[in-house]
GROMACS .gro file of C-alpha atoms in nm:
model
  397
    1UNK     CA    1   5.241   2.461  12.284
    2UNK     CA    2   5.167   2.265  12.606
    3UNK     CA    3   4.811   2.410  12.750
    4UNK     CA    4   4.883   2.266  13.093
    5UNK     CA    5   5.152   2.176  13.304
    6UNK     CA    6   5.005   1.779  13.338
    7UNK     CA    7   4.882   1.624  12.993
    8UNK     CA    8   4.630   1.371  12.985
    9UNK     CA    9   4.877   1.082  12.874
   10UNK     CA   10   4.982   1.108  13.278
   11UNK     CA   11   4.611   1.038  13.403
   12UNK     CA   12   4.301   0.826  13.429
   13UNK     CA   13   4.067   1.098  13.242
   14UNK     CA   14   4.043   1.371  13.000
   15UNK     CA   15   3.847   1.649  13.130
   16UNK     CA   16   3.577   1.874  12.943
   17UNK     CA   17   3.382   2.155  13.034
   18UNK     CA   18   3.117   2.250  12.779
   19UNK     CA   19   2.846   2.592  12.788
   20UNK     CA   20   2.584   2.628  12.554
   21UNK     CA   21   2.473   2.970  12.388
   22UNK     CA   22   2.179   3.184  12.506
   23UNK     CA   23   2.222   3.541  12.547
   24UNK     CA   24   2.163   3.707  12.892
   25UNK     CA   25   2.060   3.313  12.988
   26UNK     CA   26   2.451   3.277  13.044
   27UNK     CA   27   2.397   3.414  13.404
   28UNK     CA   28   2.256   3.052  13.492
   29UNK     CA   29   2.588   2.802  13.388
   30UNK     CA   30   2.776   3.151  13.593
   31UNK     CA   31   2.583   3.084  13.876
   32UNK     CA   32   2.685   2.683  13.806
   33UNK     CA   33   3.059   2.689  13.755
   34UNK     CA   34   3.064   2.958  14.062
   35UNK     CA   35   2.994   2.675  14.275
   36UNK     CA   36   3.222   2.410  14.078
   37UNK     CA   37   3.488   2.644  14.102
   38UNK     CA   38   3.424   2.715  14.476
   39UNK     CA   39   3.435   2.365  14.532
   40UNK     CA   40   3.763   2.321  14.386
   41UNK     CA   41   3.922   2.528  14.602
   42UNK     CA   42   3.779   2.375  14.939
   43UNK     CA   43   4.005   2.092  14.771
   44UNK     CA   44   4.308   2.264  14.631
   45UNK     CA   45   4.295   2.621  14.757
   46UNK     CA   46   4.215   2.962  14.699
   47UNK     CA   47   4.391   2.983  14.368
   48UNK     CA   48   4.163   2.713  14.195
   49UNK     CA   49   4.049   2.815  13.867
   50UNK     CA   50   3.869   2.594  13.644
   51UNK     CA   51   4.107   2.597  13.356
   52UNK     CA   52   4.373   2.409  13.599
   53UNK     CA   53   4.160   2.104  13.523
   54UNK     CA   54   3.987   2.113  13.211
   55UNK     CA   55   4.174   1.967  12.913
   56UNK     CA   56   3.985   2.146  12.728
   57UNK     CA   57   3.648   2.445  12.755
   58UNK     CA   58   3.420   2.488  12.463
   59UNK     CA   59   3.154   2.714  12.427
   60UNK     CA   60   2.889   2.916  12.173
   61UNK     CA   61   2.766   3.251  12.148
   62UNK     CA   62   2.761   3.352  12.507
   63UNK     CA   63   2.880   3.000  12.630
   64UNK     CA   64   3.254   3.078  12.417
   65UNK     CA   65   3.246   3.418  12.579
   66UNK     CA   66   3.201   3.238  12.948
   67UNK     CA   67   3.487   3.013  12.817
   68UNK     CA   68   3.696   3.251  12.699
   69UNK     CA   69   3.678   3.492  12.982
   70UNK     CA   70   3.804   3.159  13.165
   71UNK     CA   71   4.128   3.036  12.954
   72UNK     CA   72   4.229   3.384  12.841
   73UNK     CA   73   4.571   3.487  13.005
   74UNK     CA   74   4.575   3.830  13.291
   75UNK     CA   75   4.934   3.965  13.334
   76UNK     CA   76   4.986   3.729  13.590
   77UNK     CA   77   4.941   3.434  13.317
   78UNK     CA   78   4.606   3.290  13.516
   79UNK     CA   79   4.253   3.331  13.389
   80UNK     CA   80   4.169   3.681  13.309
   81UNK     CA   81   3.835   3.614  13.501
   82UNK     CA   82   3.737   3.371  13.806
   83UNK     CA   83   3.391   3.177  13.794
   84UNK     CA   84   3.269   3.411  14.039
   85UNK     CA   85   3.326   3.735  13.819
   86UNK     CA   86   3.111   3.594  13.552
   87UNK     CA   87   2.766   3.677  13.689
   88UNK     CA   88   2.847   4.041  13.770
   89UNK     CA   89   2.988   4.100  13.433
   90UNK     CA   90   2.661   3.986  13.332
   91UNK     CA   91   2.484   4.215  13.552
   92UNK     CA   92   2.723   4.544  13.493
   93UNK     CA   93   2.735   4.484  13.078
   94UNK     CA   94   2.405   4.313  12.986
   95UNK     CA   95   2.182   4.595  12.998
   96UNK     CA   96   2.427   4.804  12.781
   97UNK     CA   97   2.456   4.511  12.522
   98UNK     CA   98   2.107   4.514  12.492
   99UNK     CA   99   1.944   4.853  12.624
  100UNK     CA  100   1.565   4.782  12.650
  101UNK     CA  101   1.268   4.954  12.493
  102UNK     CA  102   1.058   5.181  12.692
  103UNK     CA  103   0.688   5.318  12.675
  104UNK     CA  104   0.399   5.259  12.551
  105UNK     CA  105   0.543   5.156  12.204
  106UNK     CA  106   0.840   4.955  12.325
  107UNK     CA  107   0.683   4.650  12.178
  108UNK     CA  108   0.612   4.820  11.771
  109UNK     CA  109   1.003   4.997  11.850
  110UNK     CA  110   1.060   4.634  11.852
  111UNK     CA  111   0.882   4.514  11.565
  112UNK     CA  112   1.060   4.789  11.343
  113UNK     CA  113   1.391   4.710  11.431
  114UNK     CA  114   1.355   4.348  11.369
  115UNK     CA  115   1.196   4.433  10.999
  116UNK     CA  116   1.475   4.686  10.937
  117UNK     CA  117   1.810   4.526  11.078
  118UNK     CA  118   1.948   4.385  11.371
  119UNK     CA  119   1.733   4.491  11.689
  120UNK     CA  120   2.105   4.566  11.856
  121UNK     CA  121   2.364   4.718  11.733
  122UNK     CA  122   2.617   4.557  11.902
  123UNK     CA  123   2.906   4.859  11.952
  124UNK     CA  124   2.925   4.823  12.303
  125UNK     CA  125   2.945   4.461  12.286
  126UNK     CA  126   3.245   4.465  12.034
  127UNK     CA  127   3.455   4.750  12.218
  128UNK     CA  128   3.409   4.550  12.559
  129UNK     CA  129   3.557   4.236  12.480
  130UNK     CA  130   3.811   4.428  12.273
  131UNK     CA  131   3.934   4.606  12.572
  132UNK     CA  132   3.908   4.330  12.827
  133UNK     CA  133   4.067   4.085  12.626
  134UNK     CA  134   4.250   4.271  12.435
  135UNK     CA  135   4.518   4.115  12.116
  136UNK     CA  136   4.561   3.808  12.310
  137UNK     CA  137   4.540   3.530  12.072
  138UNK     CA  138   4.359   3.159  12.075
  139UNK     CA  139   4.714   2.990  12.139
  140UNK     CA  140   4.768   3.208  12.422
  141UNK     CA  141   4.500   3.040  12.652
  142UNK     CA  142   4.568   2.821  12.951
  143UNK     CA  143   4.419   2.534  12.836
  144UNK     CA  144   4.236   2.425  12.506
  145UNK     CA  145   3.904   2.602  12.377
  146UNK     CA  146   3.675   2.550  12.123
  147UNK     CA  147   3.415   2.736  11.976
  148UNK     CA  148   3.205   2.687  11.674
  149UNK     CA  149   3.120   2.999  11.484
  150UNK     CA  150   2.922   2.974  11.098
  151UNK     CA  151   3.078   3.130  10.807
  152UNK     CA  152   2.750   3.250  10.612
  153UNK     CA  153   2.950   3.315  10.280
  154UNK     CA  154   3.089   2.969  10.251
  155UNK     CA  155   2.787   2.833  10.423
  156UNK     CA  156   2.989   2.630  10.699
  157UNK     CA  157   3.067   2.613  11.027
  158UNK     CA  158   3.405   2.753  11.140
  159UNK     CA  159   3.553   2.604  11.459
  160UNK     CA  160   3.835   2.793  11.631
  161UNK     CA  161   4.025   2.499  11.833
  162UNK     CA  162   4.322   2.560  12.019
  163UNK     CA  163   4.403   2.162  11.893
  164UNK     CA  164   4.430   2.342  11.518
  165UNK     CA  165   4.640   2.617  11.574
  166UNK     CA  166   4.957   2.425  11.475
  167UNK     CA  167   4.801   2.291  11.142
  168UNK     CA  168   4.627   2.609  11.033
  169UNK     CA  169   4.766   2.860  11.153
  170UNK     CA  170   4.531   3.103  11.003
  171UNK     CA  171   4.285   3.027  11.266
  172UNK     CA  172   4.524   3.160  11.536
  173UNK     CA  173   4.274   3.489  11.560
  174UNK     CA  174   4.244   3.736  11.826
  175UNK     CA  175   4.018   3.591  12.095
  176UNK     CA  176   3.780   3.883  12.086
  177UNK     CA  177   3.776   3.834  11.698
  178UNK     CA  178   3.613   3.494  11.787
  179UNK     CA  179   3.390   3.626  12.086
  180UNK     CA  180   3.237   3.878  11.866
  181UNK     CA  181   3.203   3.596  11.578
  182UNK     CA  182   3.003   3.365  11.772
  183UNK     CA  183   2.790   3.556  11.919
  184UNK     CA  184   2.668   3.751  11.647
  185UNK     CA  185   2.282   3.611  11.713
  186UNK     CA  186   2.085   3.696  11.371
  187UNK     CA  187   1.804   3.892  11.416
  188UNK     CA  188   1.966   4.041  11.734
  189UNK     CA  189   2.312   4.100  11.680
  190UNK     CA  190   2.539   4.224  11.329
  191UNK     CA  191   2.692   3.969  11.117
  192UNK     CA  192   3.069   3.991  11.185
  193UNK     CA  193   3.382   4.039  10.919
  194UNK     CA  194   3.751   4.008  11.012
  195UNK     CA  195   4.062   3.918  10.850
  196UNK     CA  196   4.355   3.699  10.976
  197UNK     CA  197   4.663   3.631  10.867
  198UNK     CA  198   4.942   3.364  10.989
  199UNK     CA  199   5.316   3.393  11.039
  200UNK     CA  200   5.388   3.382  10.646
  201UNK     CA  201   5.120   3.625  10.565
  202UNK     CA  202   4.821   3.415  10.440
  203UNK     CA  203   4.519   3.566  10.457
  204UNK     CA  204   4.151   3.438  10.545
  205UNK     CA  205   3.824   3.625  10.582
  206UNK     CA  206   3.556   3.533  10.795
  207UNK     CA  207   3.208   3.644  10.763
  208UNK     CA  208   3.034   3.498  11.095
  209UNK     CA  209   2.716   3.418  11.265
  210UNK     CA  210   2.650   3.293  11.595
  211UNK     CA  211   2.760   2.961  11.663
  212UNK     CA  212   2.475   2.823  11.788
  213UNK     CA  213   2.355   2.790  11.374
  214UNK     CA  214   2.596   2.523  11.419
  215UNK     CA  215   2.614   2.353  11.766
  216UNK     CA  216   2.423   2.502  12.032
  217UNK     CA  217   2.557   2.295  12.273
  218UNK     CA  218   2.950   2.255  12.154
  219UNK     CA  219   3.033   1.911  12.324
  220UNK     CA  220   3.005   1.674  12.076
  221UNK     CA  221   3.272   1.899  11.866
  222UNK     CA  222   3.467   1.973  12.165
  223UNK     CA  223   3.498   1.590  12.178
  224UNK     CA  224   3.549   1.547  11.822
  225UNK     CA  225   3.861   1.783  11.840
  226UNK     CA  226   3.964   1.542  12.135
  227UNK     CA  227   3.969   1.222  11.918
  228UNK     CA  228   4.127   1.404  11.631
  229UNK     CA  229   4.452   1.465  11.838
  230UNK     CA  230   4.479   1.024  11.838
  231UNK     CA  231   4.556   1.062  11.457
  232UNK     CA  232   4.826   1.410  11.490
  233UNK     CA  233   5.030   1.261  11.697
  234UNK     CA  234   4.943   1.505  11.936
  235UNK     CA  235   5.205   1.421  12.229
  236UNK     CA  236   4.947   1.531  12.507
  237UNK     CA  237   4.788   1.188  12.395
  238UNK     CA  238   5.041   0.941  12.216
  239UNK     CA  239   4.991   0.728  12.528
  240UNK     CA  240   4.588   0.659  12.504
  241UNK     CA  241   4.441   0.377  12.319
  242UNK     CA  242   4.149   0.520  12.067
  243UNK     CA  243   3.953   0.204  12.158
  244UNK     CA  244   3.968   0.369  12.568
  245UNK     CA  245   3.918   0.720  12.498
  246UNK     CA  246   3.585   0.779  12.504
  247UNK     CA  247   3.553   0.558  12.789
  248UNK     CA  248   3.779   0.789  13.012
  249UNK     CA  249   3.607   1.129  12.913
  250UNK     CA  250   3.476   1.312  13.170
  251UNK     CA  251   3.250   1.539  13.073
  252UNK     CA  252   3.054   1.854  13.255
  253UNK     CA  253   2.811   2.016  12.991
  254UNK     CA  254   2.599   2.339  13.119
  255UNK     CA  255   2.250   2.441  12.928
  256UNK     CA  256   2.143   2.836  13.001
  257UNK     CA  257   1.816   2.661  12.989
  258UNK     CA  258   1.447   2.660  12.788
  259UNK     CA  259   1.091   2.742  12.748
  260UNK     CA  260   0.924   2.362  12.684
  261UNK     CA  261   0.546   2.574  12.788
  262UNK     CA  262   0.277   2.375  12.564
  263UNK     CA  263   0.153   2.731  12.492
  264UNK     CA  264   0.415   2.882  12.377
  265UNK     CA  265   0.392   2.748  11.961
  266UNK     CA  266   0.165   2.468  11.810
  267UNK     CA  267   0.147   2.368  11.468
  268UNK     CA  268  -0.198   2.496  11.412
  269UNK     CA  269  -0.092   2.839  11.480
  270UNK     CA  270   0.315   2.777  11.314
  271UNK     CA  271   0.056   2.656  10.976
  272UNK     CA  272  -0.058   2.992  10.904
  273UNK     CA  273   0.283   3.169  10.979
  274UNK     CA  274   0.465   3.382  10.675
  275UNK     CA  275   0.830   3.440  10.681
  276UNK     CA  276   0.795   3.743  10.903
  277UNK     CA  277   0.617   3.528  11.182
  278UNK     CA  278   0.841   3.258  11.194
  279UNK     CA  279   1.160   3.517  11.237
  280UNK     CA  280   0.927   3.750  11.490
  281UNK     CA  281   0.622   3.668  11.695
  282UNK     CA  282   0.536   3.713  12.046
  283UNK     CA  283   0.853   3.911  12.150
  284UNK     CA  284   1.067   3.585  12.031
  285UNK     CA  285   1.227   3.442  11.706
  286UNK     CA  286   1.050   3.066  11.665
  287UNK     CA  287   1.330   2.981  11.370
  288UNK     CA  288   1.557   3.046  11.591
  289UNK     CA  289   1.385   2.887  11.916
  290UNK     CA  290   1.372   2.574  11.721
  291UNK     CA  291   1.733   2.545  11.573
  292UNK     CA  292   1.899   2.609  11.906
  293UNK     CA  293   1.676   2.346  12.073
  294UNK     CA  294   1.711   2.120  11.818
  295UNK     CA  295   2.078   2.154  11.809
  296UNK     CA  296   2.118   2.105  12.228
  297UNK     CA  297   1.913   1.782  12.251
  298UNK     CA  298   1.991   1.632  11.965
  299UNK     CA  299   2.354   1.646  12.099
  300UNK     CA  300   2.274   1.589  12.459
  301UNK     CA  301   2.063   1.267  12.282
  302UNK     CA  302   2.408   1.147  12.097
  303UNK     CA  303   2.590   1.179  12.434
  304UNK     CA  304   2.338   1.003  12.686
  305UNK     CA  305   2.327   0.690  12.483
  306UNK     CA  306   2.719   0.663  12.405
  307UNK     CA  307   2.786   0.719  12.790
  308UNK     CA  308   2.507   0.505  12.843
  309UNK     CA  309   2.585   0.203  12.617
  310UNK     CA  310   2.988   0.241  12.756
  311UNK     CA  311   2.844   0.255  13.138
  312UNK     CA  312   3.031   0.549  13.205
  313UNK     CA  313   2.742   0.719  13.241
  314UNK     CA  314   2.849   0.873  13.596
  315UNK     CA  315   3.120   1.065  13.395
  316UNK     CA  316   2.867   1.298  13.196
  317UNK     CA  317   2.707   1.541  13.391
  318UNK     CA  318   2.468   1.752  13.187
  319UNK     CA  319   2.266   2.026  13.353
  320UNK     CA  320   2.025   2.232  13.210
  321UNK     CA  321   1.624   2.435  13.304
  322UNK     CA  322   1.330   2.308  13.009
  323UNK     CA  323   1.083   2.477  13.274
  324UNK     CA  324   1.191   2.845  13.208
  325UNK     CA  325   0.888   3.085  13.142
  326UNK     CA  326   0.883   3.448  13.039
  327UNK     CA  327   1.075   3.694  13.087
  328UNK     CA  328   1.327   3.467  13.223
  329UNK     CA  329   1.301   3.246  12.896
  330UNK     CA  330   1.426   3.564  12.698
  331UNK     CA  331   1.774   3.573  12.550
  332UNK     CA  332   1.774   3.961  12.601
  333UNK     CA  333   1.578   4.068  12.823
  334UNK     CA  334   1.823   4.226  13.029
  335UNK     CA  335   1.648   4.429  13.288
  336UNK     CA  336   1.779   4.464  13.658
  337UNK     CA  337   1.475   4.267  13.808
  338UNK     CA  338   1.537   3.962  13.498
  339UNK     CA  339   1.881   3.935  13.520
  340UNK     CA  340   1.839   3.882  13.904
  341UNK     CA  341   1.549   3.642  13.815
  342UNK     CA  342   1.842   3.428  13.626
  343UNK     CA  343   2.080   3.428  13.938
  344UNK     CA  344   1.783   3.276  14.134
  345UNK     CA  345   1.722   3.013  13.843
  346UNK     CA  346   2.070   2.889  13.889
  347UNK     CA  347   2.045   2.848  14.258
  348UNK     CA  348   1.752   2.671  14.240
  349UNK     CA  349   1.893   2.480  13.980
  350UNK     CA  350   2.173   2.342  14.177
  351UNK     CA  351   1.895   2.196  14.477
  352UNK     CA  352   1.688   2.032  14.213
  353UNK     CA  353   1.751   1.662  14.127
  354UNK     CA  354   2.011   1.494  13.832
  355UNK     CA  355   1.836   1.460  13.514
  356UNK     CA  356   1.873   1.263  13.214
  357UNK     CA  357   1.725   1.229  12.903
  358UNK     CA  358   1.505   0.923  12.853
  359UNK     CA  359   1.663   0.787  12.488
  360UNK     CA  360   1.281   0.672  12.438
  361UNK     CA  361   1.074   0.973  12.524
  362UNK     CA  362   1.364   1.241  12.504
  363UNK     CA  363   1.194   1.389  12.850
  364UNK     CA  364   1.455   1.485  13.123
  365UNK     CA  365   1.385   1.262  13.393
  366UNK     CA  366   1.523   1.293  13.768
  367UNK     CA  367   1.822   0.985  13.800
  368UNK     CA  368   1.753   0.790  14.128
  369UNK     CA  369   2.044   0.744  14.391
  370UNK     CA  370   2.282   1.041  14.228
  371UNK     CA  371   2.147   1.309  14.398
  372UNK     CA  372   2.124   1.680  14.378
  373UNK     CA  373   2.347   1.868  14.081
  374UNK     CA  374   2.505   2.053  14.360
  375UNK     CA  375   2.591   1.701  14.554
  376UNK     CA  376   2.698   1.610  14.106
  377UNK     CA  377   2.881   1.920  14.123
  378UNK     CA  378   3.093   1.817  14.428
  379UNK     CA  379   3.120   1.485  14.338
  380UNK     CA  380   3.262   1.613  13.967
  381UNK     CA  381   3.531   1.828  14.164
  382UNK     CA  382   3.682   1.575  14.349
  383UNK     CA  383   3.741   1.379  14.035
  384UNK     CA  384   3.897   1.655  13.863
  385UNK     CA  385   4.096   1.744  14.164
  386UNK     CA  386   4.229   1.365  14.200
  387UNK     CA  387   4.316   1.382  13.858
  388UNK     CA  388   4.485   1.679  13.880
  389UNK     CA  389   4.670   1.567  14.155
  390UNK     CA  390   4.768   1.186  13.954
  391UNK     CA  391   4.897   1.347  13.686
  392UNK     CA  392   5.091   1.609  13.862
  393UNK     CA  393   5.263   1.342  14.045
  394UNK     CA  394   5.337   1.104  13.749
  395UNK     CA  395   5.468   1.398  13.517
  396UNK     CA  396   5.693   1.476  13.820
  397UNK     CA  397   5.868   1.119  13.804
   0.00000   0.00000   0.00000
C-alpha cells in the first residue's frame, strides 16, 4: 500500500521525523512541530500537515502517541490531528491521565501506590485513544510509522512498522492497541495485553511495556526499518543505491527533554540504595531516569558521528532541553500551572542556539554559524517542501 502520493525513488531525500517518550514532557516536541508545521504552510498552504512530507514518523510512549495522532486517517483521509492540536490535547487530557495527589499526605498517597501497583490506573487513558482513534489500523496511516513497544513475556522488543505490515501481517493491530502498548510506563502505567489476528486467522498475543525499555529515542530503528526496505524490494525504493542512502536521509529528531542537575543522584547516595530506592526516591523512578537517558544519547551518539563522518551533518537536526529542573522535569506532573510551564519550555527552546553532541565529551554544545532551532526549523521546511515539490513533479512525468 503506497503511504504517499510521491515515493522517495522520485527525490533527492528520504524524510524522517522522530519523538522521543516522556510523559506529560510531550507538550515540548508539540510546541516544536507546531512551528515546523506552521512553517510548512507559509510554503505550501493552509492544508500542510506534516505527514505530506515525512516518509516515515516514529515515536515511543508519548512520542508514538504524538505520531500517531499525526498519520492516523479523519473521514476526510488527512491526519486525524494538526501539529497545533497536540498541545491542547495535552492540556484538556493530561490531568485526567494522571489526576494528582492532594494534601498533606499527597507525597506517602504516593509512596503506597508505587509499593502496591501502578501509581495510575490508566482507564481514562485507554478509553481516549480508543474513541479518538478508533479501529483504524497501522496500514491505514498516511505515511509510514514506527513505534517500538517491549514484549515482557518474550523479553523483546516489538516494533509495529508500517514497512512490516505486508510480511507479518499479524502486526497489522489497531493503532490504539499500539498507543496503549507503548506507553504503558512501569511503575506509572498497567502492563498491556491484546490479541491480533491477520487475514487467515493467526493469532499473536502481546504483553507490552513502554517502549522507551527499548529505544527512547526511536530513530535509529526508524532508520533501520528504512534500510531494510533496500533488501524487500520495496518499490518506494528499488531506485536508491544502499551505498547513498544514508547519505540522503534527512532526519528531524525531537527530545521532550531532561534533568542533567548535579544534585539530583550521585553514586555515594545510589551506593546505599535497596531495590525500593532505585524504583522510588525523591518523587522520581532513578531505574527508570537512567534507562531512558541512556537509551536517547546513546542513540543521538550513534547518529552525530555517522552524519558527522558522511558530512551530512546539516541533514540531522536533533533538538532536545538537558537543563529541565523540577516540576517541569516530571513525566506526570500534570498540573495546570506545569503543563503551562512545558509550553513555555518549548518556546524558549526554539530561540536558544543548535546543539550537538561533542563525540568526545558527550556535552551538547551550541554549533557556530547554524543558528537558532527555530531559524533549523525553517531551514528543515524548505527542504522538505522542495522535496515534496521534486518528487511531485517527477512522479507526474
Amino acid at each position: 500500500m503506497e503511504k504517499r502520493s510521491s515515493t522517495p525513488r522520485y527525490g533527492n531525500l528520504v524524510t524522517i521525523l522522530s519523538i522521543d517518550g516522556g510523559g506529560i514532557r510531550g507538550i515540548i516536541p508539540g510546541v516544536l512541530l507546531t512551528y515546523l508545521e506552521s512553517e510548512l504552510q507559509k510554503l505550501d498552504g493552509e492544508d500542510a500537515r506534516l505527514a505530506d512530507y515525512f516518509d516515515v514518523i516514529s515515536g515511543t510512549s508519548t512520542g508514538g502517541l504524538i505520531a500517531t495522532m499525526l498519520v492516523a486517517p479523519n473521514e476526510n483521509n488527512r491526519p486525524l490531528f494538526a501539529a497545533k492540536d497536540i498541545v491542547p490535547f495535552y492540556h484538556s487530557n493530561c490531568p485526567k491521565i494522571f489526576p494528582q495527589s492532594s494534601g498533606l499526605c499527597a507525597t506517602v498517597k504516593d509512596l503506597v501506590k508505587a509499593l502496591t501497583g501502578p501509581k495510575y490506573d490508566g482507564k481514562y487513558l485507554h478509553k481516549l485513544v480508543r474513541e479518538i482513534i478508533g479501529d483504524k489500523r497501522l496500514d491505514q496511516t498516511l505515511t509510514n510509522l514506527v513505534v517500538p513497544t517491549f514484549d515482557i513475556k518474550i523479553l523483546l522488543p516489538v516494533i509495529f512498522s508500517s514497512y512490516q505490515v505486508s510480511s507479518r501481517p499479524v502486526l497489522n493491530a489497531r493503532l490504539s492497541d499500539i498507543c496503549i502498548g507503548t506507553s504503558a510506563a512501569p511503575t506509572y502505567l498497567p502492563a498491556y495485553y491484546f490479541e491480533n489476528k491477520d487475514q487467515q486467522g493467526e493469532s499473536k498475543e502481546f504483553n507490552l511495556i513502554d517502549g522507551g525499555i527499548a529505544a527512547n529515542n526511536p530513530s535509529l530503528i526508524a532508520i533501520s526499518e528504512v534500510i531494510k526496505q533496500l533488501t524487500s524490494q520495496n518499490q518506494d525504493y528499488l531506485e536508491i543505491e544502499p551505498k547513498d542512502l544514508y547519505d540522503r536521509f534527512l532526519l528531524i529528531s525531537l527530545g521532550t527533554g531532561s534533568d542533567r542537575s548535579e544534585l539530583k543522584y550521585n553514586a555515594k547516595k545510589a551506593s546505599k540504595w535497596n531495590v525500593i530506592s532505585w524504583l522510588y526516591t525523591n518523587g522520581s523512578t532513578p531505574l527508570l531516569d537512567c534507562y531512558d537517558e541512556a537509551t536517547c544519547d546513546m542513540v543521538d551518539y550513534h547518529n552525530s558521528a555517522v552524519f558527522q563522518a558522511l558530512r551530512s551533518e546539516q541533514n540531522y537536526l536533533r533538538i532536545d532541553e538537558d537543563t529541565l529542573e523540577g516540576d517541569v522535569a516530571s513525566v506526570d506532573k500534570a498540573t495546570r500551572e506545569n503543563l503551562e510551564n512545558l509550553v513555555e519550555v518549548g518556546n524558549k527552546l526554539l530561540k536558544k542556539p543548535v546543539c550537538r553532541v561533542n563525540l568526545d565529551t558527550c556535552l551538547y554544545e551550541p554549533v557556530e554559524d547554524e543558528g537558532t532551532n527555530e531559524e533549523a526549523l525553517q531551514r528543515f521546511a524548505k527542504l522538505l517542501s522542495d522535496e515534496k515539490k521534486l518528487r511531485e513533479s517527477k512522479s507526474s512525468q
